[in-house]
Short mmCIF file of C-alpha atoms in Angstrom, two decimals:
data_model
loop_
_atom_site.label_atom_id
_atom_site.label_comp_id
_atom_site.label_asym_id
_atom_site.label_seq_id
_atom_site.Cartn_x
_atom_site.Cartn_y
_atom_site.Cartn_z
CA UNK A 370 7.44 21.53 -30.35
CA UNK A 371 7.62 18.01 -29.01
CA UNK A 372 5.97 18.92 -26.10
CA UNK A 373 2.82 20.28 -27.73
CA UNK A 374 1.62 17.32 -29.94
CA UNK A 375 2.70 14.98 -27.28
CA UNK A 376 0.08 16.99 -25.16
CA UNK A 377 -2.73 16.22 -27.54
CA UNK A 378 -1.08 12.87 -28.68
CA UNK A 379 -1.09 11.10 -24.46
CA UNK A 380 -4.58 11.39 -24.29
CA UNK A 381 -5.22 9.44 -27.28
CA UNK A 382 -2.70 6.57 -27.03
CA UNK A 383 -3.77 5.63 -23.40
CA UNK A 384 -7.52 4.84 -24.63
CA UNK A 385 -5.21 2.36 -26.80
CA UNK A 386 -2.99 0.80 -23.83
CA UNK A 387 -3.29 -2.56 -22.78
CA UNK A 388 -4.59 -2.98 -19.79
CA UNK A 389 -1.89 -3.66 -17.80
CA UNK A 390 0.87 -1.56 -19.74
CA UNK A 391 2.44 0.09 -16.38
CA UNK A 392 5.81 1.61 -18.85
CA UNK A 393 5.46 5.56 -19.19
CA UNK A 394 1.71 5.94 -18.23
CA UNK A 395 0.44 8.13 -16.18
CA UNK A 396 -0.71 7.21 -12.69
CA UNK A 397 1.04 3.61 -12.83
CA UNK A 398 4.50 3.12 -11.84
CA UNK A 399 6.81 -0.77 -11.85
CA UNK A 400 5.11 -1.54 -8.24
CA UNK A 401 1.59 -1.57 -10.28
CA UNK A 402 3.41 -4.15 -12.52
CA UNK A 403 5.05 -5.81 -9.40
CA UNK A 404 1.87 -6.36 -8.45
CA UNK A 405 -0.46 -7.20 -11.45
CA UNK A 406 2.33 -10.20 -10.89
CA UNK A 407 1.60 -11.22 -7.62
CA UNK A 408 -1.71 -11.86 -9.08
CA UNK A 409 -1.01 -14.19 -11.27
CA UNK A 410 1.25 -16.25 -9.89
CA UNK A 411 0.18 -16.08 -6.14
CA UNK A 412 -2.35 -18.69 -5.97
CA UNK A 413 -2.32 -22.61 -5.67
CA UNK A 414 -4.35 -22.72 -9.58
CA UNK A 415 -1.93 -20.17 -10.56
CA UNK A 416 0.06 -20.50 -13.69
CA UNK A 417 3.16 -22.38 -12.81
CA UNK A 418 5.91 -21.73 -15.56
CA UNK A 419 6.99 -17.95 -17.52
CA UNK A 420 7.97 -16.37 -20.48
CA UNK A 421 11.15 -13.85 -19.69
CA UNK A 422 11.25 -12.37 -22.39
CA UNK A 423 14.53 -9.71 -23.32
CA UNK A 424 13.66 -7.42 -26.68
CA UNK A 425 17.04 -6.61 -28.23
CA UNK A 426 17.97 -3.19 -28.68
CA UNK A 427 14.20 -1.53 -28.23
CA UNK A 428 14.63 2.42 -29.14
CA UNK A 429 17.20 1.60 -31.29
CA UNK A 430 15.99 -1.37 -33.93
CA UNK A 431 12.04 0.31 -34.07
CA UNK A 432 10.63 0.59 -37.36
CA UNK A 433 10.48 4.32 -38.92
CA UNK A 434 7.69 3.07 -41.79
CA UNK A 435 5.73 1.36 -38.87
CA UNK A 436 5.54 3.87 -37.05
CA UNK A 437 4.73 6.54 -39.50
CA UNK A 438 2.21 4.08 -40.70
CA UNK A 439 0.46 4.44 -37.50
CA UNK A 440 1.55 7.24 -35.38
CA UNK A 441 -1.91 9.69 -35.35
CA UNK A 442 -0.12 12.99 -35.67
CA UNK A 443 2.01 15.13 -38.87
CA UNK A 444 3.39 12.53 -40.85
CA UNK A 445 5.46 14.59 -41.90
CA UNK A 446 6.59 16.85 -39.18
CA UNK A 447 7.19 12.97 -37.07
CA UNK A 448 9.45 11.81 -40.34
CA UNK A 449 11.71 15.02 -39.44
CA UNK A 450 11.74 13.96 -35.64
CA UNK A 451 12.59 10.88 -36.55
CA UNK A 452 14.65 11.12 -39.87
CA UNK A 453 16.74 14.22 -37.46
CA UNK A 454 20.01 11.70 -36.84
CA UNK A 455 22.31 12.23 -33.96
CA UNK A 456 25.38 13.72 -32.70
CA UNK A 457 28.03 11.12 -31.01
CA UNK A 458 31.50 12.85 -30.76
CA UNK A 459 30.95 15.64 -32.67
CA UNK A 460 29.91 13.40 -35.91
CA UNK A 461 26.00 13.77 -37.30
CA UNK A 462 24.93 10.01 -37.71
CA UNK A 463 22.37 9.36 -40.17
CA UNK A 464 19.10 7.72 -38.03
CA UNK A 465 17.49 5.13 -40.25
CA UNK A 466 15.92 3.10 -37.70
CA UNK A 467 14.32 3.85 -33.29
CA UNK A 468 13.74 6.59 -32.19
CA UNK A 469 15.94 8.53 -30.09
CA UNK A 470 16.17 7.96 -26.26
CA UNK A 471 15.93 10.73 -24.07
CA UNK A 472 13.35 12.77 -26.69
CA UNK A 473 10.27 13.78 -24.74
CA UNK A 474 7.88 12.32 -27.43
CA UNK A 475 9.86 8.93 -27.69
CA UNK A 476 8.06 7.45 -24.54
CA UNK A 477 4.69 7.81 -26.07
CA UNK A 478 5.89 6.41 -29.20
CA UNK A 479 7.88 2.79 -27.67
CA UNK A 480 4.17 3.02 -25.96
CA UNK A 481 2.68 2.97 -29.24
CA UNK A 482 5.01 0.66 -30.91
CA UNK A 483 3.74 -2.24 -28.51
CA UNK A 484 -0.02 -1.42 -27.17
CA UNK A 485 -1.91 -4.35 -28.91
CA UNK A 486 0.79 -7.30 -27.25
CA UNK A 487 -1.14 -8.08 -24.59
CA UNK A 488 -4.45 -7.46 -26.25
CA UNK A 489 -3.44 -8.97 -29.58
CA UNK A 490 -1.95 -12.29 -27.90
CA UNK A 491 -5.61 -12.16 -25.37
CA UNK A 492 -7.43 -12.91 -29.06
CA UNK A 493 -5.08 -14.68 -31.01
CA UNK A 494 -5.53 -17.39 -27.90
CA UNK A 495 -8.88 -17.44 -28.53
CA UNK A 496 -9.16 -17.99 -31.92
CA UNK A 497 -5.84 -20.75 -31.93
CA UNK A 498 -7.29 -22.69 -28.86
CA UNK A 499 -11.09 -21.38 -28.39
CA UNK A 500 -12.07 -19.29 -24.87
CA UNK A 501 -12.26 -22.72 -22.40
CA UNK A 502 -8.62 -23.56 -23.92
CA UNK A 503 -7.17 -20.50 -23.57
CA UNK A 504 -8.70 -20.02 -19.90
CA UNK A 505 -7.28 -23.10 -18.70
CA UNK A 506 -3.91 -21.76 -19.80
CA UNK A 507 -3.92 -19.25 -17.89
CA UNK A 508 -1.91 -17.37 -19.67
CA UNK A 509 -1.14 -13.07 -18.63
CA UNK A 510 1.24 -10.46 -20.03
CA UNK A 511 2.74 -7.60 -17.70
CA UNK A 512 5.01 -4.95 -19.80
CA UNK A 513 6.72 -2.40 -18.50
CA UNK A 514 8.45 -0.06 -21.43
CA UNK A 515 10.36 -3.02 -23.11
CA UNK A 516 10.60 -5.53 -20.35
CA UNK A 517 7.87 -7.98 -19.85
CA UNK A 518 6.24 -11.56 -19.04
CA UNK A 519 3.83 -14.57 -20.18
CA UNK A 520 2.58 -16.88 -17.74
CA UNK A 521 1.08 -20.09 -18.74
CA UNK A 522 0.45 -23.25 -17.28
CA UNK A 523 2.85 -24.80 -18.85
CA UNK A 524 6.40 -24.96 -20.98
CA UNK A 525 4.81 -26.10 -23.99
CA UNK A 526 1.81 -23.33 -24.27
CA UNK A 527 5.02 -20.32 -23.79
CA UNK A 528 7.60 -22.12 -26.44
CA UNK A 529 5.50 -23.61 -28.90
CA UNK A 530 2.47 -20.99 -29.12
CA UNK A 531 2.90 -17.53 -27.40
CA UNK A 532 6.76 -17.17 -27.76
CA UNK A 533 6.10 -18.08 -31.74
CA UNK A 534 3.52 -15.59 -31.53
CA UNK A 535 5.44 -12.87 -30.06
CA UNK A 536 8.16 -13.12 -32.65
CA UNK A 537 6.34 -12.60 -35.31
CA UNK A 538 4.71 -9.56 -33.21
CA UNK A 539 7.77 -8.09 -32.97
CA UNK A 540 9.45 -8.67 -36.20
CA UNK A 541 6.33 -6.25 -38.01
CA UNK A 542 8.22 -3.38 -36.05
CA UNK A 543 11.36 -3.79 -36.44
CA UNK A 544 12.04 -5.87 -33.50
CA UNK A 545 13.23 -9.23 -32.13
CA UNK A 546 13.62 -11.68 -28.93
CA UNK A 547 17.36 -11.86 -27.26
CA UNK A 548 17.84 -15.51 -27.53
CA UNK A 549 20.40 -15.11 -25.44
CA UNK A 550 18.22 -13.26 -22.51
CA UNK A 551 14.93 -14.97 -23.30
CA UNK A 552 14.03 -17.76 -20.98
CA UNK A 553 11.26 -19.81 -20.15
CA UNK A 554 10.92 -20.30 -16.61
CA UNK A 555 9.46 -22.49 -13.46
CA UNK A 556 8.24 -20.47 -10.71
CA UNK A 557 9.88 -22.53 -7.96
CA UNK A 558 13.29 -21.57 -10.23
CA UNK A 559 11.97 -18.09 -10.10
CA UNK A 560 13.32 -15.00 -12.20
CA UNK A 561 14.14 -10.77 -11.88
CA UNK A 562 11.75 -8.38 -13.28
CA UNK A 563 12.29 -4.33 -12.85
CA UNK A 564 14.46 -4.80 -9.82
CA UNK A 565 12.58 -7.75 -8.13
CA UNK A 566 12.83 -11.67 -7.78
CA UNK A 567 9.48 -13.37 -8.18
CA UNK A 568 9.84 -17.17 -7.07
CA UNK A 569 7.50 -19.50 -5.11
CA UNK A 570 9.26 -21.25 -2.12
CA UNK A 571 7.27 -23.97 -0.68
CA UNK A 572 3.71 -23.28 -2.82
CA UNK A 573 4.60 -19.94 -1.45
CA UNK A 574 5.49 -16.27 -4.22
CA UNK A 575 7.72 -14.36 -2.40
CA UNK A 576 8.43 -11.31 -4.21
CA UNK A 577 11.88 -10.09 -2.96
CA UNK A 578 14.80 -7.33 -4.17
CA UNK A 579 17.13 -9.26 -6.45
CA UNK A 580 20.94 -10.59 -6.15
CA UNK A 581 21.83 -8.25 -8.91
CA UNK A 582 19.96 -4.97 -8.24
CA UNK A 583 21.65 -4.88 -4.05
CA UNK A 584 24.77 -5.77 -6.08
CA UNK A 585 25.05 -2.73 -7.82
CA UNK A 586 23.03 -0.65 -5.01
CA UNK A 587 25.62 -1.84 -2.63
CA UNK A 588 28.31 -1.41 -5.25
CA UNK A 589 27.34 3.05 -5.63
CA UNK A 590 27.28 3.18 -1.47
CA UNK A 591 30.95 1.35 -1.45
CA UNK A 592 32.24 4.02 -4.15
CA UNK A 593 30.34 7.22 -2.24
CA UNK A 594 31.90 5.57 0.85
CA UNK A 595 35.47 5.47 -0.81
CA UNK A 596 35.58 9.08 -2.71
CA UNK A 597 34.37 10.48 0.82
CA UNK A 598 37.72 9.25 3.20
CA UNK A 599 38.52 13.11 3.24
CA UNK A 600 35.00 15.39 3.61
CA UNK A 601 33.73 15.92 7.32
CA UNK A 602 31.27 13.22 8.52
CA UNK A 603 28.50 14.93 7.50
CA UNK A 604 28.65 15.40 4.29
CA UNK A 605 29.69 11.53 3.66
CA UNK A 606 25.86 11.01 5.57
CA UNK A 607 24.45 14.14 3.25
CA UNK A 608 25.16 11.61 0.82
CA UNK A 609 24.59 8.60 1.72
CA UNK A 610 21.18 9.37 3.03
CA UNK A 611 19.29 10.26 -0.30
CA UNK A 612 20.56 7.27 -2.07
CA UNK A 613 19.62 4.75 1.28
CA UNK A 614 15.91 6.19 1.33
CA UNK A 615 15.56 5.57 -2.49
CA UNK A 616 16.58 2.47 -2.59
CA UNK A 617 14.77 1.52 0.50
CA UNK A 618 11.52 3.50 -0.61
CA UNK A 619 11.50 1.29 -4.03
CA UNK A 620 11.64 -1.76 -2.54
CA UNK A 621 8.85 -1.61 0.79
CA UNK A 622 6.57 -3.17 -0.82
CA UNK A 623 8.35 -6.58 -1.04
CA UNK A 624 9.60 -9.10 1.71
CA UNK A 625 12.83 -7.04 2.59
CA UNK A 626 13.28 -6.57 6.06
CA UNK A 627 16.22 -9.63 5.41
CA UNK A 628 17.52 -7.92 2.94
CA UNK A 629 17.62 -4.15 5.03
CA UNK A 630 19.20 -6.27 7.94
CA UNK A 631 22.15 -7.43 5.28
CA UNK A 632 22.30 -4.09 3.59
CA UNK A 633 21.97 -2.29 6.57
CA UNK A 634 25.95 -5.19 8.35
CA UNK A 635 27.97 -4.72 5.02
CA UNK A 636 27.48 -1.06 4.99
CA UNK A 637 28.69 -0.28 9.21
CA UNK A 638 31.64 -2.44 7.71
CA UNK A 639 32.45 -0.66 5.30
CA UNK A 640 32.18 2.50 7.26
CA UNK A 641 33.70 0.89 9.95
CA UNK A 642 36.71 0.05 7.27
CA UNK A 643 36.27 4.24 6.36
CA UNK A 644 37.30 5.09 9.16
CA UNK A 645 40.20 3.02 10.75
CA UNK A 646 41.69 4.14 6.62
CA UNK A 647 40.80 7.76 8.58
CA UNK A 648 42.77 7.15 11.72
CA UNK A 649 45.42 4.10 11.10
CA UNK A 650 46.77 4.32 14.17
CA UNK A 651 43.47 3.99 16.02
CA UNK A 652 42.00 0.70 17.00
CA UNK A 653 38.21 -0.41 15.79
CA UNK A 654 37.24 0.39 19.08
CA UNK A 655 37.78 3.86 18.77
CA UNK A 656 36.87 3.93 15.62
CA UNK A 657 33.57 2.85 16.87
CA UNK A 658 33.12 4.80 19.95
CA UNK A 659 33.99 8.36 18.04
CA UNK A 660 31.28 7.59 14.89
CA UNK A 661 28.80 5.83 16.30
CA UNK A 662 27.02 7.95 18.55
CA UNK A 663 24.49 7.86 20.96
CA UNK A 664 20.44 8.79 19.35
CA UNK A 665 17.80 7.48 21.04
CA UNK A 666 17.46 3.71 22.46
CA UNK A 667 20.45 3.36 19.49
CA UNK A 668 24.19 3.40 18.74
CA UNK A 669 24.36 5.36 14.83
CA UNK A 670 26.91 6.10 12.91
CA UNK A 671 26.16 10.12 12.76
CA UNK A 672 27.73 13.14 12.78
CA UNK A 673 26.53 16.91 13.88
CA UNK A 674 24.42 19.64 12.64
CA UNK A 675 22.65 23.01 13.61
CA UNK A 676 19.04 22.56 15.69
CA UNK A 677 16.61 23.28 13.72
CA UNK A 678 15.11 24.68 16.60
CA UNK A 679 17.45 27.71 17.28
CA UNK A 680 19.30 26.36 19.97
CA UNK A 681 23.35 26.65 19.99
CA UNK A 682 24.07 23.44 20.92
CA UNK A 683 24.31 20.88 17.82
CA UNK A 684 22.55 17.47 17.42
CA UNK A 685 23.45 14.19 15.38
CA UNK A 686 22.92 13.39 12.15
CA UNK A 687 21.62 10.15 11.74
CA UNK A 688 22.77 7.73 8.52
CA UNK A 689 19.68 6.67 7.13
CA UNK A 690 19.02 3.01 8.38
CA UNK A 691 17.19 0.87 6.10
CA UNK A 692 15.68 -1.13 8.45
CA UNK A 693 13.98 1.35 9.08
CA UNK A 694 11.42 1.37 6.70
CA UNK A 695 8.61 -0.08 6.98
CA UNK A 696 7.30 -2.18 5.03
CA UNK A 697 3.80 -1.65 3.22
CA UNK A 698 1.90 -2.99 0.27
CA UNK A 699 1.64 -0.97 -2.99
CA UNK A 700 -1.99 -0.76 -3.86
CA UNK A 701 -2.82 -1.85 -7.05
CA UNK A 702 -3.87 0.81 -9.94
CA UNK A 703 -6.88 -0.54 -11.69
CA UNK A 704 -5.83 -1.84 -15.79
CA UNK A 705 -8.10 0.43 -17.09
CA UNK A 706 -7.87 3.40 -15.89
CA UNK A 707 -7.12 6.57 -17.50
CA UNK A 708 -6.83 9.45 -15.88
CA UNK A 709 -7.33 11.91 -19.43
CA UNK A 710 -11.34 10.24 -18.49
CA UNK A 711 -13.70 12.28 -16.52
CA UNK A 712 -15.44 9.48 -15.32
CA UNK A 713 -12.39 8.65 -14.07
CA UNK A 714 -10.88 11.42 -11.86
CA UNK A 715 -12.74 10.60 -8.50
CA UNK A 716 -10.71 7.45 -8.94
CA UNK A 717 -7.06 9.08 -9.24
CA UNK A 718 -8.22 11.09 -5.69
CA UNK A 719 -8.55 8.54 -3.95
CA UNK A 720 -5.81 6.66 -5.02
CA UNK A 721 -3.32 9.39 -4.95
CA UNK A 722 -5.15 9.71 -1.26
CA UNK A 723 -4.75 5.85 -0.23
CA UNK A 724 -0.58 5.88 -2.09
CA UNK A 725 0.69 8.86 -0.22
CA UNK A 726 2.10 8.06 3.30
CA UNK A 727 -0.29 8.05 6.56
CA UNK A 728 2.38 10.91 8.00
CA UNK A 729 1.84 13.30 5.29
CA UNK A 730 -1.81 12.51 4.16
CA UNK A 731 -2.35 13.43 8.21
CA UNK A 732 -0.24 16.38 8.44
CA UNK A 733 -1.93 18.22 5.05
CA UNK A 734 -5.69 16.61 5.67
CA UNK A 735 -5.34 19.17 9.03
CA UNK A 736 -3.99 21.86 6.99
CA UNK A 737 -6.83 21.36 4.97
CA UNK A 738 -9.45 21.00 7.32
CA UNK A 739 -8.57 24.23 9.76
CA UNK A 740 -8.16 26.15 6.17
CA UNK A 741 -11.87 25.54 5.66
CA UNK A 742 -12.78 26.11 9.07
CA UNK A 743 -13.97 22.81 9.85
CA UNK A 744 -16.26 23.31 6.95
CA UNK A 745 -17.36 20.33 4.23
CA UNK A 746 -17.43 22.67 0.68
CA UNK A 747 -20.27 21.85 -0.84
CA UNK A 748 -22.82 21.36 1.79
CA UNK A 749 -21.87 23.39 4.63
CA UNK A 750 -21.80 21.09 7.23
CA UNK A 751 -18.88 20.18 9.14
CA UNK A 752 -16.27 17.52 8.45
CA UNK A 753 -15.13 15.41 11.50
CA UNK A 754 -11.26 15.54 11.72
CA UNK A 755 -10.69 12.36 13.35
CA UNK A 756 -12.68 10.98 10.12
CA UNK A 757 -10.25 9.20 8.11
CA UNK A 758 -13.22 7.98 5.26
CA UNK A 759 -13.00 12.31 4.23
CA UNK A 760 -12.27 12.75 0.17
CA UNK A 761 -9.78 15.96 -1.69
CA UNK A 762 -10.73 17.36 -4.61
CA UNK A 763 -9.17 19.04 -6.22
CA UNK A 764 -10.56 22.18 -7.34
CA UNK A 765 -8.79 22.34 -10.86
CA UNK A 766 -8.81 18.98 -12.13
CA UNK A 767 -5.28 17.72 -12.57
CA UNK A 768 -5.99 15.73 -15.77
CA UNK A 769 -6.63 19.55 -16.98
CA UNK A 770 -3.39 20.85 -15.20
CA UNK A 771 -4.14 21.40 -11.96
CA UNK A 772 -1.37 21.43 -9.43
CA UNK A 773 -1.41 18.92 -6.05
CA UNK A 774 -0.42 22.70 -3.94
CA UNK A 775 -2.97 22.89 -0.76
CA UNK A 776 -4.41 26.26 -2.45
CA UNK A 777 -6.15 23.93 -5.36
CA UNK A 778 -7.52 20.79 -3.12
CA UNK A 779 -9.85 21.09 -0.14
CA UNK A 780 -12.19 18.93 1.38
CA UNK A 781 -15.56 16.53 0.96
CA UNK A 782 -17.80 14.13 2.27
CA UNK A 783 -17.79 11.08 -0.24
CA UNK A 784 -21.21 11.45 -0.79
CA UNK A 785 -20.68 14.97 -1.56
CA UNK A 786 -17.30 14.09 -3.86
CA UNK A 787 -19.25 12.06 -5.83
CA UNK A 788 -22.28 14.37 -6.58
CA UNK A 789 -19.55 16.57 -7.70
CA UNK A 790 -18.49 14.92 -10.50
CA UNK A 791 -21.41 13.00 -11.09
CA UNK A 792 -23.28 16.29 -11.68
CA UNK A 793 -20.74 18.56 -12.97
CA UNK A 794 -20.15 20.79 -9.84
CA UNK A 795 -17.88 23.26 -9.23
CA UNK A 796 -16.92 23.98 -5.70
CA UNK A 797 -15.09 26.50 -4.44
CA UNK A 798 -12.75 26.44 -1.00
CA UNK A 799 -14.42 28.11 2.11
CA UNK A 800 -12.94 30.74 3.76
CA UNK A 801 -12.41 30.02 7.10
CA UNK A 802 -13.23 32.87 9.23
CA UNK A 803 -16.73 32.93 8.09
CA UNK A 804 -17.04 29.20 6.93
CA UNK A 805 -19.40 30.56 4.05
CA UNK A 806 -18.75 28.05 0.24
CA UNK A 807 -20.31 29.46 -3.03
CA UNK A 808 -21.32 26.55 -5.16
CA UNK A 809 -21.53 27.10 -9.01
CA UNK A 810 -23.01 25.23 -11.32
#
């Protein structure tokens, strides 16, 4: 039932969301929040002070009356969801405040609660300080779910003007800032946000994995290794590789190479200890020779796996190395992007291709090109397979439930793609054997 209401509620909420709110919204992620902070803080003339805010018990303290008065849906149904209670250890507990974490509609209700934090603050500053002074204040708010930071030109501005307004804004919704965790810092001192550390070194902003995030990640790796003392090497590698790749993927858009290298060394040391514990009568050099195999030009911790080509000989299964992850700049979404609005469909498709890994896009582009016989679905003219600017079009738009499957996608010339969206044309994928195409309006 919540999913059905969410289908109608989410597009309406998207229209009222703040431009730099990135949590629980389609097409947005923590990487977009990070990129926006880089834009706001990286220049010499950028704000030098940051309010690093933390809301106490956000999901548990949202005021029900405030939600019921402002969420545009059936009030009776919403009240039942909010007041239904939770079962903890077999006991039913009342829910007089907050939204249940894990509920399918809770993230959207959370965004409704904090929508207006950015735009409301900007309006307040214009009225309080005047348009000119508000711009000189260099105030920018970036939010991901209930985590947010505010930049400012001075500590006094953040402390005496902005923070009191935020406190008042949150109080109306039953929320408060944590006095222990909320702080105002200079950019040269740095701050942590979403697992990254933002800090200027000699006037240059560097974004790195935070120490807390690295420590938590390494703790997880240590636990996997420690609990895999008796399992085959291949099993240990299969447990570790998804964790290593996922963490590296998360940080690949930051200054993370040195961190990757340092953690790789820690993992090497941890695996050496793992090998010595498995073979207490063997030396470190024996463990290295036994578990580190030649893989290409390097020796890597590896097991053995069956050759996918069908050969009888088993081939090495190497442990993923964090330093193998390429550092790639993230393509940030536009602040006013609305995935539910028809005017933004073409932009959403272009953004998706830009964010897709080169290798994945190349493979899928080749597959689509061969399926279409190298013909544009709209104009019927040839598409150069080497053309990097060919557009990826969804036949059934994603906002209407269309999938990312190749069967729902086709390649178009850039000008043809713009015509499809501007004129509301519908296209049918050409058949490769004939090259015929159909066009309907």
